[in-house]
Structure formats: structure tokens, C-alpha cells
Amino acid sequence: MSTTTTAEQSAATQSSGAIVLGDNQWGKAEVRLVRVDRSTPRHEITDVNVSSQLRGGQEATHREGDNSRCVATDTQKNTIYAFARDGVGAIEDFAIRLGQHFVEDFEWIEGGRWEIEQYSWNRIETSDGEHDHAFVRNNQETRTTVVQRDGDEVFVVSGLTDLVVLKSTGSEFHGFPRDRYTTLVETDDRILATSVTSRWRYTTTDVDFDAVYAKVRAIQLEAFATTHSLALQQTLFAMGKAVLEAVPEIAEIKFSMPNKHHFLVDLAPFGLDNPNEVFYAADRPYGLIEATVLREDVPAEPRAWATVTGFC
Ligand SMILES: O=c1[nH]c(=O)c2[nH]c(=O)[nH]c2[nH]1
């Protein structure tokens, strides 16, 4: 039985009339930055897309157009390029540097969000070996990070997206419930293909981020390859579990994995059999399998995931 009084109900539904400023952030999105390390004749390329957003002290900017505390988005962009003069390094470290600068140099800045995507380039292989300064874009996955700062606290969520993988066997799907709308045929040998998006939360910034990234990527690929899959969900969990078992600095990992369906083409009208060889690669609709794999004993940190969208 409800014990709420009519007066309480009306207090809960009536507005005081005051309009206030809620959560806000501002900055420059998608600053494209390419840095060439020319310290030796064998150049190194860093190719990133940086978004900087600051939080704090913006009441007057919004209410009155008083910009005295509005660090211009143009200044944020310039800071990104200026910091790159000293090198970019691991994208997580670059984002952490930016956050530290803005929070320490402007006393009203309480925190912010720095998101970086990194595209990788391989050296062109010539008849004389790897070229020193000619590159071919590696169109595999994009590496990502979202670093957020709340006062002195730093939250790092790193990841990858568009890691497209396929197994031509070693995948089954059967035993699912059947009702009057079920037409899917059970299979004990299908193609399993997905484009992995994953993001993992670090519990510390004292990490060799480049080394851990390479390790996490390799573990995900290995688990995808070696798990005999009875469902994409099972493969996803195996990938996450393997990462958490190998990397103590990671508390949890989220996945979003489209099931890129490959349908066997019926060649019977042409008098041909099709022993699992000819497929139609459908692009839509696709199954969408999402989950978080986490350590039971590590406290949740919703602030790390705030504004990191695209997962359940
Ligand atoms: O691995 C799969 N998981 C599902 O939940 C599902 N649903 C479906 O139709 N095919 C598949 N495959």
C-alpha cells in the first residue's frame, strides 16, 4: 500500500519554475593530428583523431555569455598540436597529459574528457626490404581511448573497434527454443564472423599502455580463433575472460559484436550440391551480441563509462 500523501505527490510533480544549467562540457572534436618522428632516417608515423572536452566553471558562459572562463575550443585544438611537438606516445598517456594540463592550469576546470582514436600504418615492403618513410595504411582495427578526469581522479577506458574476424568452421548454433516464429535451422558447422568493438577499464594509470594494448588485442584474436563456439555469446565471454586472466590492471571489458551472418546458398536449382562452400555474406540485419565481462570483486566505476556509449 502506498503511503505517499497528496501533498508529497504534488511536490514531486510540481516545478519550482527555476531553470538551471545541468551537465555540460565543451571542446574541439576530432582534431586530426599526424606526427612524423624524424629523429632517425627511419621515420615513425603517429596518426590520431583527438577530441578534447572540458568541464567546470561555465555557469556565466551559458547564462550571460561571459566568456572569461571559457577556454576556447580553438585553444584546446592548439594545445593538442603543441603537445604533439614533444611526441604523442601511447594515446592514453597523451590524453592523460592533456587532462593534467587543463585541470592544473585553469583553476576552475574540474575535469574533462579526452577521446583519441589511432590509425595504424605499416611500412611498405619493397624489393630492398621495409621502406624507411613510405607507409601503407593498415585498415585493420582502430585503437581507442577515453580518458576522463574528475578533479584529481583519472579514469581510463581503452579499446579497439572494427577488428573484423572470421572462422570458416569450429562454430555451431543449436539447442535454442523453437516457437511458431522459429525458422532458423540448427547447425553444427557454420561461418562465425564479427567485427569486434571492445573497451576495457584500467584500474591504474601506471601501465605500459602500448604493450598492454598489443597483448589485449592478441588475446582477443587467440580466444576467438581457439574457442570452439556454440554461440557468439560463448566466444565473447571466452575473449573477455582470457583478457582479465592475463592483465591484472584491467577490471572489466565490454564487447559489442555484430554476428555477421553468412548464409549457405542453395545451389540445388542449378543441379549442384553445396558442402558448406558457397555463402551469401549478408550485411543486414545482423545479430548484435553485447556483454560486459568483469571481476566480481572490483567495485563498479560508473564515472569511467559515463559518455562511453555503444554498449549495454
Ligand atoms: O551465436 C549466435 N547467437 C545468437 O543469439 C543467435 N541467434 C541467431 O539467430 N543466430 C545466433 N547465433
CSV table of C-alpha atoms in Angstrom, one decimal, residues 41 47 57 66-67 83 118 131 142 147 155 158-161 195 199 228 230 235 251 281 291 312:
chain,number,residue,atom,x,y,z
A,41,PRO,CA,66.1,8.3,-41.2
A,47,ASP,CA,48.1,9.2,-36.9
A,57,GLY,CA,33.1,26.9,-14.3
A,66,ASP,CA,30.6,35.9,-20.0
A,67,ASN,CA,33.5,34.0,-21.6
A,83,PHE,CA,51.8,19.0,-27.1
A,118,GLN,CA,44.5,5.8,-33.5
A,131,HIS,CA,60.9,1.3,-46.6
A,142,THR,CA,41.2,1.3,-34.8
A,147,VAL,CA,40.3,9.4,-20.6
A,155,PHE,CA,39.6,7.2,-15.5
A,158,SER,CA,40.7,1.9,-23.8
A,159,GLY,CA,39.6,-0.3,-26.6
A,160,LEU,CA,39.5,-1.2,-30.2
A,161,THR,CA,36.9,-1.1,-32.9
A,195,SER,CA,33.6,-7.0,-36.1
A,199,ARG,CA,36.6,-1.3,-24.4
A,228,HIS,CA,35.1,-24.0,-30.4
A,230,LEU,CA,28.4,-23.0,-29.6
A,235,THR,CA,33.1,-16.7,-27.8
A,251,ALA,CA,38.9,-4.5,-14.1
A,281,ALA,CA,27.5,-12.6,-46.8
A,291,ALA,CA,28.1,-8.1,-22.8
A,312,CYS,CA,24.9,-2.5,-22.7
